[in-house]
Amino acid sequence: MNSEQWEALCKRCGACCFEKKIDRQGNVLTTSIPCRFLDIHDRTCRIYQHRLEVEEDCIKLTAENIADISWLPEDCAYRLVSKDT
């Protein structure tokens, strides 16, 4: 799958763009606080092409790292595709 096909998988739920907290047991909890660059109406990043340079906490979701990112929703297209491979 090329990068364009990978990017097209995103359903624009925005779940990956909300701040996360780690509780005392080490569980990652998604907060209701969006990234400052997330357009909360259409769930797109206003600086998407430069997000990794501008926002130090932004993680690029790739086929290689998606299995290690447990805080994404079960119905995330990236997670579903990675389970199939």
PDB file of N, CA and C in Angstrom:
ATOM      1  N   MET A   1       0.847  -1.172   0.000  1.00  0.00           N
ATOM      2  CA  MET A   1       0.000   0.000   0.000  1.00  0.00           C
ATOM      3  C   MET A   1       0.896   1.241   0.000  1.00  0.00           C
ATOM      4  N   ASN A   2       0.643   2.157  -0.910  1.00  0.00           N
ATOM      5  CA  ASN A   2       1.443   3.378  -0.942  1.00  0.00           C
ATOM      6  C   ASN A   2       0.903   4.390   0.070  1.00  0.00           C
ATOM      7  N   SER A   3       1.614   5.477   0.272  1.00  0.00           N
ATOM      8  CA  SER A   3       1.242   6.450   1.309  1.00  0.00           C
ATOM      9  C   SER A   3      -0.103   7.113   1.025  1.00  0.00           C
ATOM     10  N   GLU A   4      -0.425   7.331  -0.228  1.00  0.00           N
ATOM     11  CA  GLU A   4      -1.716   7.929  -0.577  1.00  0.00           C
ATOM     12  C   GLU A   4      -2.865   6.987  -0.206  1.00  0.00           C
ATOM     13  N   GLN A   5      -2.712   5.719  -0.484  1.00  0.00           N
ATOM     14  CA  GLN A   5      -3.733   4.728  -0.114  1.00  0.00           C
ATOM     15  C   GLN A   5      -3.862   4.626   1.402  1.00  0.00           C
ATOM     16  N   TRP A   6      -2.725   4.654   2.103  1.00  0.00           N
ATOM     17  CA  TRP A   6      -2.729   4.596   3.562  1.00  0.00           C
ATOM     18  C   TRP A   6      -3.499   5.790   4.137  1.00  0.00           C
ATOM     19  N   GLU A   7      -3.174   6.977   3.669  1.00  0.00           N
ATOM     20  CA  GLU A   7      -3.841   8.188   4.148  1.00  0.00           C
ATOM     21  C   GLU A   7      -5.345   8.154   3.865  1.00  0.00           C
ATOM     22  N   ALA A   8      -5.738   7.553   2.763  1.00  0.00           N
ATOM     23  CA  ALA A   8      -7.158   7.500   2.389  1.00  0.00           C
ATOM     24  C   ALA A   8      -7.970   6.618   3.340  1.00  0.00           C
ATOM     25  N   LEU A   9      -7.308   5.786   4.128  1.00  0.00           N
ATOM     26  CA  LEU A   9      -8.014   4.930   5.076  1.00  0.00           C
ATOM     27  C   LEU A   9      -8.671   5.724   6.202  1.00  0.00           C
ATOM     28  N   CYS A  10      -8.102   6.857   6.552  1.00  0.00           N
ATOM     29  CA  CYS A  10      -8.569   7.638   7.699  1.00  0.00           C
ATOM     30  C   CYS A  10     -10.027   8.051   7.527  1.00  0.00           C
ATOM     31  N   LYS A  11     -10.823   7.798   8.584  1.00  0.00           N
ATOM     32  CA  LYS A  11     -12.250   8.151   8.582  1.00  0.00           C
ATOM     33  C   LYS A  11     -12.507   9.529   9.193  1.00  0.00           C
ATOM     34  N   ARG A  12     -11.450  10.228   9.573  1.00  0.00           N
ATOM     35  CA  ARG A  12     -11.537  11.569  10.143  1.00  0.00           C
ATOM     36  C   ARG A  12     -12.358  11.614  11.432  1.00  0.00           C
ATOM     37  N   CYS A  13     -12.163  10.623  12.286  1.00  0.00           N
ATOM     38  CA  CYS A  13     -12.857  10.626  13.581  1.00  0.00           C
ATOM     39  C   CYS A  13     -12.195  11.602  14.540  1.00  0.00           C
ATOM     40  N   GLY A  14     -10.914  11.859  14.337  1.00  0.00           N
ATOM     41  CA  GLY A  14     -10.180  12.789  15.183  1.00  0.00           C
ATOM     42  C   GLY A  14      -9.699  12.192  16.493  1.00  0.00           C
ATOM     43  N   ALA A  15      -9.954  10.924  16.748  1.00  0.00           N
ATOM     44  CA  ALA A  15      -9.571  10.303  18.027  1.00  0.00           C
ATOM     45  C   ALA A  15      -8.078  10.416  18.307  1.00  0.00           C
ATOM     46  N   CYS A  16      -7.270  10.362  17.285  1.00  0.00           N
ATOM     47  CA  CYS A  16      -5.823  10.444  17.493  1.00  0.00           C
ATOM     48  C   CYS A  16      -5.372  11.870  17.789  1.00  0.00           C
ATOM     49  N   CYS A  17      -6.256  12.833  17.629  1.00  0.00           N
ATOM     50  CA  CYS A  17      -5.891  14.239  17.793  1.00  0.00           C
ATOM     51  C   CYS A  17      -6.375  14.856  19.098  1.00  0.00           C
ATOM     52  N   PHE A  18      -6.806  14.029  20.032  1.00  0.00           N
ATOM     53  CA  PHE A  18      -7.185  14.528  21.351  1.00  0.00           C
ATOM     54  C   PHE A  18      -6.086  14.177  22.337  1.00  0.00           C
ATOM     55  N   GLU A  19      -5.856  15.073  23.301  1.00  0.00           N
ATOM     56  CA  GLU A  19      -4.795  14.853  24.278  1.00  0.00           C
ATOM     57  C   GLU A  19      -5.030  13.566  25.056  1.00  0.00           C
ATOM     58  N   LYS A  20      -3.935  12.943  25.427  1.00  0.00           N
ATOM     59  CA  LYS A  20      -3.975  11.700  26.192  1.00  0.00           C
ATOM     60  C   LYS A  20      -3.351  11.935  27.562  1.00  0.00           C
ATOM     61  N   LYS A  21      -3.831  11.212  28.541  1.00  0.00           N
ATOM     62  CA  LYS A  21      -3.259  11.219  29.893  1.00  0.00           C
ATOM     63  C   LYS A  21      -2.974   9.769  30.255  1.00  0.00           C
ATOM     64  N   ILE A  22      -1.987   9.563  31.097  1.00  0.00           N
ATOM     65  CA  ILE A  22      -1.661   8.223  31.576  1.00  0.00           C
ATOM     66  C   ILE A  22      -2.021   8.161  33.057  1.00  0.00           C
ATOM     67  N   ASP A  23      -2.881   7.203  33.414  1.00  0.00           N
ATOM     68  CA  ASP A  23      -3.289   7.086  34.815  1.00  0.00           C
ATOM     69  C   ASP A  23      -2.237   6.326  35.621  1.00  0.00           C
ATOM     70  N   ARG A  24      -2.485   6.144  36.896  1.00  0.00           N
ATOM     71  CA  ARG A  24      -1.495   5.524  37.794  1.00  0.00           C
ATOM     72  C   ARG A  24      -1.200   4.070  37.454  1.00  0.00           C
ATOM     73  N   GLN A  25      -2.150   3.414  36.780  1.00  0.00           N
ATOM     74  CA  GLN A  25      -1.932   2.027  36.371  1.00  0.00           C
ATOM     75  C   GLN A  25      -1.246   1.928  35.009  1.00  0.00           C
ATOM     76  N   GLY A  26      -0.956   3.072  34.398  1.00  0.00           N
ATOM     77  CA  GLY A  26      -0.284   3.077  33.103  1.00  0.00           C
ATOM     78  C   GLY A  26      -1.226   3.023  31.916  1.00  0.00           C
ATOM     79  N   ASN A  27      -2.538   3.145  32.174  1.00  0.00           N
ATOM     80  CA  ASN A  27      -3.519   3.148  31.088  1.00  0.00           C
ATOM     81  C   ASN A  27      -3.546   4.512  30.407  1.00  0.00           C
ATOM     82  N   VAL A  28      -3.633   4.509  29.093  1.00  0.00           N
ATOM     83  CA  VAL A  28      -3.726   5.752  28.337  1.00  0.00           C
ATOM     84  C   VAL A  28      -5.196   6.109  28.197  1.00  0.00           C
ATOM     85  N   LEU A  29      -5.537   7.323  28.635  1.00  0.00           N
ATOM     86  CA  LEU A  29      -6.916   7.802  28.578  1.00  0.00           C
ATOM     87  C   LEU A  29      -7.002   8.983  27.631  1.00  0.00           C
ATOM     88  N   THR A  30      -7.958   8.945  26.729  1.00  0.00           N
ATOM     89  CA  THR A  30      -8.170  10.051  25.804  1.00  0.00           C
ATOM     90  C   THR A  30      -9.028  11.103  26.497  1.00  0.00           C
ATOM     91  N   THR A  31      -8.598  12.354  26.457  1.00  0.00           N
ATOM     92  CA  THR A  31      -9.343  13.445  27.082  1.00  0.00           C
ATOM     93  C   THR A  31     -10.292  14.069  26.056  1.00  0.00           C
ATOM     94  N   SER A  32     -11.029  15.071  26.477  1.00  0.00           N
ATOM     95  CA  SER A  32     -11.913  15.792  25.562  1.00  0.00           C
ATOM     96  C   SER A  32     -11.235  17.047  25.014  1.00  0.00           C
ATOM     97  N   ILE A  33      -9.926  17.160  25.229  1.00  0.00           N
ATOM     98  CA  ILE A  33      -9.179  18.341  24.790  1.00  0.00           C
ATOM     99  C   ILE A  33      -8.511  18.056  23.444  1.00  0.00           C
ATOM    100  N   PRO A  34      -8.963  18.749  22.393  1.00  0.00           N
ATOM    101  CA  PRO A  34      -8.374  18.505  21.071  1.00  0.00           C
ATOM    102  C   PRO A  34      -7.025  19.201  20.916  1.00  0.00           C
ATOM    103  N   CYS A  35      -6.232  18.690  20.014  1.00  0.00           N
ATOM    104  CA  CYS A  35      -5.011  19.368  19.611  1.00  0.00           C
ATOM    105  C   CYS A  35      -5.395  20.768  19.122  1.00  0.00           C
ATOM    106  N   ARG A  36      -4.543  21.724  19.367  1.00  0.00           N
ATOM    107  CA  ARG A  36      -4.851  23.107  18.965  1.00  0.00           C
ATOM    108  C   ARG A  36      -4.985  23.267  17.457  1.00  0.00           C
ATOM    109  N   PHE A  37      -4.506  22.311  16.695  1.00  0.00           N
ATOM    110  CA  PHE A  37      -4.581  22.399  15.243  1.00  0.00           C
ATOM    111  C   PHE A  37      -5.747  21.598  14.648  1.00  0.00           C
ATOM    112  N   LEU A  38      -6.489  20.902  15.476  1.00  0.00           N
ATOM    113  CA  LEU A  38      -7.614  20.108  14.981  1.00  0.00           C
ATOM    114  C   LEU A  38      -8.828  21.003  14.760  1.00  0.00           C
ATOM    115  N   ASP A  39      -9.361  20.972  13.559  1.00  0.00           N
ATOM    116  CA  ASP A  39     -10.635  21.636  13.283  1.00  0.00           C
ATOM    117  C   ASP A  39     -11.703  20.698  13.815  1.00  0.00           C
ATOM    118  N   ILE A  40     -12.326  21.055  14.909  1.00  0.00           N
ATOM    119  CA  ILE A  40     -13.249  20.133  15.568  1.00  0.00           C
ATOM    120  C   ILE A  40     -14.550  19.930  14.799  1.00  0.00           C
ATOM    121  N   HIS A  41     -14.825  20.789  13.826  1.00  0.00           N
ATOM    122  CA  HIS A  41     -16.052  20.633  13.044  1.00  0.00           C
ATOM    123  C   HIS A  41     -15.918  19.574  11.964  1.00  0.00           C
ATOM    124  N   ASP A  42     -14.807  19.607  11.234  1.00  0.00           N
ATOM    125  CA  ASP A  42     -14.642  18.595  10.177  1.00  0.00           C
ATOM    126  C   ASP A  42     -13.573  17.558  10.503  1.00  0.00           C
ATOM    127  N   ARG A  43     -13.010  17.656  11.716  1.00  0.00           N
ATOM    128  CA  ARG A  43     -12.047  16.678  12.238  1.00  0.00           C
ATOM    129  C   ARG A  43     -10.823  16.514  11.340  1.00  0.00           C
ATOM    130  N   THR A  44     -10.340  17.627  10.834  1.00  0.00           N
ATOM    131  CA  THR A  44      -9.115  17.603  10.042  1.00  0.00           C
ATOM    132  C   THR A  44      -8.072  18.496  10.699  1.00  0.00           C
ATOM    133  N   CYS A  45      -6.835  18.212  10.421  1.00  0.00           N
ATOM    134  CA  CYS A  45      -5.727  18.983  10.957  1.00  0.00           C
ATOM    135  C   CYS A  45      -5.488  20.192  10.053  1.00  0.00           C
ATOM    136  N   ARG A  46      -5.436  21.364  10.655  1.00  0.00           N
ATOM    137  CA  ARG A  46      -5.232  22.592   9.877  1.00  0.00           C
ATOM    138  C   ARG A  46      -3.799  22.728   9.354  1.00  0.00           C
ATOM    139  N   ILE A  47      -2.878  21.943   9.895  1.00  0.00           N
ATOM    140  CA  ILE A  47      -1.471  22.018   9.464  1.00  0.00           C
ATOM    141  C   ILE A  47      -0.957  20.632   9.074  1.00  0.00           C
ATOM    142  N   TYR A  48      -1.819  19.810   8.559  1.00  0.00           N
ATOM    143  CA  TYR A  48      -1.508  18.395   8.351  1.00  0.00           C
ATOM    144  C   TYR A  48      -0.152  18.150   7.689  1.00  0.00           C
ATOM    145  N   GLN A  49       0.150  18.854   6.643  1.00  0.00           N
ATOM    146  CA  GLN A  49       1.406  18.618   5.914  1.00  0.00           C
ATOM    147  C   GLN A  49       2.646  18.943   6.747  1.00  0.00           C
ATOM    148  N   HIS A  50       2.490  19.774   7.786  1.00  0.00           N
ATOM    149  CA  HIS A  50       3.632  20.210   8.604  1.00  0.00           C
ATOM    150  C   HIS A  50       3.480  19.805  10.064  1.00  0.00           C
ATOM    151  N   ARG A  51       2.507  18.965  10.365  1.00  0.00           N
ATOM    152  CA  ARG A  51       2.166  18.632  11.752  1.00  0.00           C
ATOM    153  C   ARG A  51       3.332  18.046  12.543  1.00  0.00           C
ATOM    154  N   LEU A  52       4.139  17.237  11.913  1.00  0.00           N
ATOM    155  CA  LEU A  52       5.229  16.580  12.622  1.00  0.00           C
ATOM    156  C   LEU A  52       6.366  17.541  12.954  1.00  0.00           C
ATOM    157  N   GLU A  53       6.483  18.608  12.181  1.00  0.00           N
ATOM    158  CA  GLU A  53       7.498  19.619  12.446  1.00  0.00           C
ATOM    159  C   GLU A  53       7.013  20.627  13.487  1.00  0.00           C
ATOM    160  N   VAL A  54       5.719  20.930  13.473  1.00  0.00           N
ATOM    161  CA  VAL A  54       5.153  21.982  14.318  1.00  0.00           C
ATOM    162  C   VAL A  54       4.736  21.459  15.695  1.00  0.00           C
ATOM    163  N   GLU A  55       4.149  20.288  15.748  1.00  0.00           N
ATOM    164  CA  GLU A  55       3.609  19.750  16.999  1.00  0.00           C
ATOM    165  C   GLU A  55       4.455  18.561  17.459  1.00  0.00           C
ATOM    166  N   GLU A  56       5.229  18.760  18.515  1.00  0.00           N
ATOM    167  CA  GLU A  56       6.162  17.719  18.951  1.00  0.00           C
ATOM    168  C   GLU A  56       5.476  16.455  19.455  1.00  0.00           C
ATOM    169  N   ASP A  57       4.218  16.547  19.898  1.00  0.00           N
ATOM    170  CA  ASP A  57       3.498  15.374  20.396  1.00  0.00           C
ATOM    171  C   ASP A  57       2.770  14.597  19.306  1.00  0.00           C
ATOM    172  N   CYS A  58       2.781  15.104  18.088  1.00  0.00           N
ATOM    173  CA  CYS A  58       2.078  14.430  16.993  1.00  0.00           C
ATOM    174  C   CYS A  58       2.840  13.169  16.588  1.00  0.00           C
ATOM    175  N   ILE A  59       2.100  12.102  16.434  1.00  0.00           N
ATOM    176  CA  ILE A  59       2.687  10.820  16.038  1.00  0.00           C
ATOM    177  C   ILE A  59       2.175  10.464  14.648  1.00  0.00           C
ATOM    178  N   LYS A  60       3.088  10.194  13.757  1.00  0.00           N
ATOM    179  CA  LYS A  60       2.693   9.761  12.419  1.00  0.00           C
ATOM    180  C   LYS A  60       2.276   8.300  12.507  1.00  0.00           C
ATOM    181  N   LEU A  61       1.043   8.013  12.138  1.00  0.00           N
ATOM    182  CA  LEU A  61       0.543   6.643  12.154  1.00  0.00           C
ATOM    183  C   LEU A  61       0.998   5.942  10.886  1.00  0.00           C
ATOM    184  N   THR A  62       1.705   4.848  11.070  1.00  0.00           N
ATOM    185  CA  THR A  62       2.233   4.098   9.932  1.00  0.00           C
ATOM    186  C   THR A  62       1.867   2.624  10.082  1.00  0.00           C
ATOM    187  N   ALA A  63       1.991   1.894   9.018  1.00  0.00           N
ATOM    188  CA  ALA A  63       1.730   0.448   9.072  1.00  0.00           C
ATOM    189  C   ALA A  63       2.703  -0.230  10.038  1.00  0.00           C
ATOM    190  N   GLU A  64       3.877   0.348  10.202  1.00  0.00           N
ATOM    191  CA  GLU A  64       4.887  -0.233  11.077  1.00  0.00           C
ATOM    192  C   GLU A  64       4.612   0.021  12.567  1.00  0.00           C
ATOM    193  N   ASN A  65       4.017   1.151  12.914  1.00  0.00           N
ATOM    194  CA  ASN A  65       3.827   1.460  14.336  1.00  0.00           C
ATOM    195  C   ASN A  65       2.395   1.315  14.843  1.00  0.00           C
ATOM    196  N   ILE A  66       1.455   1.114  13.963  1.00  0.00           N
ATOM    197  CA  ILE A  66       0.041   1.115  14.359  1.00  0.00           C
ATOM    198  C   ILE A  66      -0.283   0.017  15.374  1.00  0.00           C
ATOM    199  N   ALA A  67       0.349  -1.117  15.294  1.00  0.00           N
ATOM    200  CA  ALA A  67       0.075  -2.212  16.232  1.00  0.00           C
ATOM    201  C   ALA A  67       0.512  -1.866  17.651  1.00  0.00           C
ATOM    202  N   ASP A  68       1.447  -0.943  17.797  1.00  0.00           N
ATOM    203  CA  ASP A  68       1.941  -0.540  19.113  1.00  0.00           C
ATOM    204  C   ASP A  68       1.168   0.620  19.723  1.00  0.00           C
ATOM    205  N   ILE A  69       0.206   1.160  18.997  1.00  0.00           N
ATOM    206  CA  ILE A  69      -0.546   2.323  19.472  1.00  0.00           C
ATOM    207  C   ILE A  69      -1.914   1.840  19.952  1.00  0.00           C
ATOM    208  N   SER A  70      -1.976   1.549  21.237  1.00  0.00           N
ATOM    209  CA  SER A  70      -3.171   0.907  21.808  1.00  0.00           C
ATOM    210  C   SER A  70      -4.330   1.850  22.071  1.00  0.00           C
ATOM    211  N   TRP A  71      -4.117   3.139  22.053  1.00  0.00           N
ATOM    212  CA  TRP A  71      -5.170   4.082  22.409  1.00  0.00           C
ATOM    213  C   TRP A  71      -6.097   4.454  21.260  1.00  0.00           C
ATOM    214  N   LEU A  72      -5.830   3.963  20.083  1.00  0.00           N
ATOM    215  CA  LEU A  72      -6.751   4.226  18.971  1.00  0.00           C
ATOM    216  C   LEU A  72      -8.013   3.395  19.142  1.00  0.00           C
ATOM    217  N   PRO A  73      -9.157   3.898  18.696  1.00  0.00           N
ATOM    218  CA  PRO A  73     -10.391   3.125  18.822  1.00  0.00           C
ATOM    219  C   PRO A  73     -10.314   1.810  18.046  1.00  0.00           C
ATOM    220  N   GLU A  74     -11.039   0.827  18.517  1.00  0.00           N
ATOM    221  CA  GLU A  74     -11.049  -0.491  17.854  1.00  0.00           C
ATOM    222  C   GLU A  74     -11.488  -0.406  16.397  1.00  0.00           C
ATOM    223  N   ASP A  75     -12.372   0.564  16.082  1.00  0.00           N
ATOM    224  CA  ASP A  75     -12.874   0.671  14.709  1.00  0.00           C
ATOM    225  C   ASP A  75     -12.033   1.603  13.831  1.00  0.00           C
ATOM    226  N   CYS A  76     -10.863   2.006  14.324  1.00  0.00           N
ATOM    227  CA  CYS A  76      -9.963   2.831  13.516  1.00  0.00           C
ATOM    228  C   CYS A  76      -9.547   2.032  12.277  1.00  0.00           C
ATOM    229  N   ALA A  77      -9.690   2.635  11.131  1.00  0.00           N
ATOM    230  CA  ALA A  77      -9.369   1.940   9.876  1.00  0.00           C
ATOM    231  C   ALA A  77      -7.914   1.487   9.834  1.00  0.00           C
ATOM    232  N   TYR A  78      -7.028   2.280  10.409  1.00  0.00           N
ATOM    233  CA  TYR A  78      -5.619   1.890  10.430  1.00  0.00           C
ATOM    234  C   TYR A  78      -5.422   0.620  11.246  1.00  0.00           C
ATOM    235  N   ARG A  79      -6.076   0.531  12.381  1.00  0.00           N
ATOM    236  CA  ARG A  79      -5.966  -0.675  13.213  1.00  0.00           C
ATOM    237  C   ARG A  79      -6.577  -1.880  12.504  1.00  0.00           C
ATOM    238  N   LEU A  80      -7.725  -1.681  11.888  1.00  0.00           N
ATOM    239  CA  LEU A  80      -8.396  -2.790  11.204  1.00  0.00           C
ATOM    240  C   LEU A  80      -7.551  -3.345  10.070  1.00  0.00           C
ATOM    241  N   VAL A  81      -6.946  -2.459   9.300  1.00  0.00           N
ATOM    242  CA  VAL A  81      -6.104  -2.896   8.196  1.00  0.00           C
ATOM    243  C   VAL A  81      -4.860  -3.601   8.717  1.00  0.00           C
ATOM    244  N   SER A  82      -4.287  -3.093   9.794  1.00  0.00           N
ATOM    245  CA  SER A  82      -3.067  -3.721  10.312  1.00  0.00           C
ATOM    246  C   SER A  82      -3.344  -5.110  10.872  1.00  0.00           C
ATOM    247  N   LYS A  83      -4.557  -5.360  11.362  1.00  0.00           N
ATOM    248  CA  LYS A  83      -4.920  -6.688  11.841  1.00  0.00           C
ATOM    249  C   LYS A  83      -5.058  -7.681  10.711  1.00  0.00           C
ATOM    250  N   ASP A  84      -5.425  -7.176   9.534  1.00  0.00           N
ATOM    251  CA  ASP A  84      -5.607  -8.038   8.359  1.00  0.00           C
ATOM    252  C   ASP A  84      -4.296  -8.459   7.720  1.00  0.00           C
ATOM    253  N   THR A  85      -3.212  -7.758   8.057  1.00  0.00           N
ATOM    254  CA  THR A  85      -1.936  -8.065   7.396  1.00  0.00           C
ATOM    255  C   THR A  85      -1.060  -8.938   8.254  1.00  0.00           C
TER     256      THR A  85
END
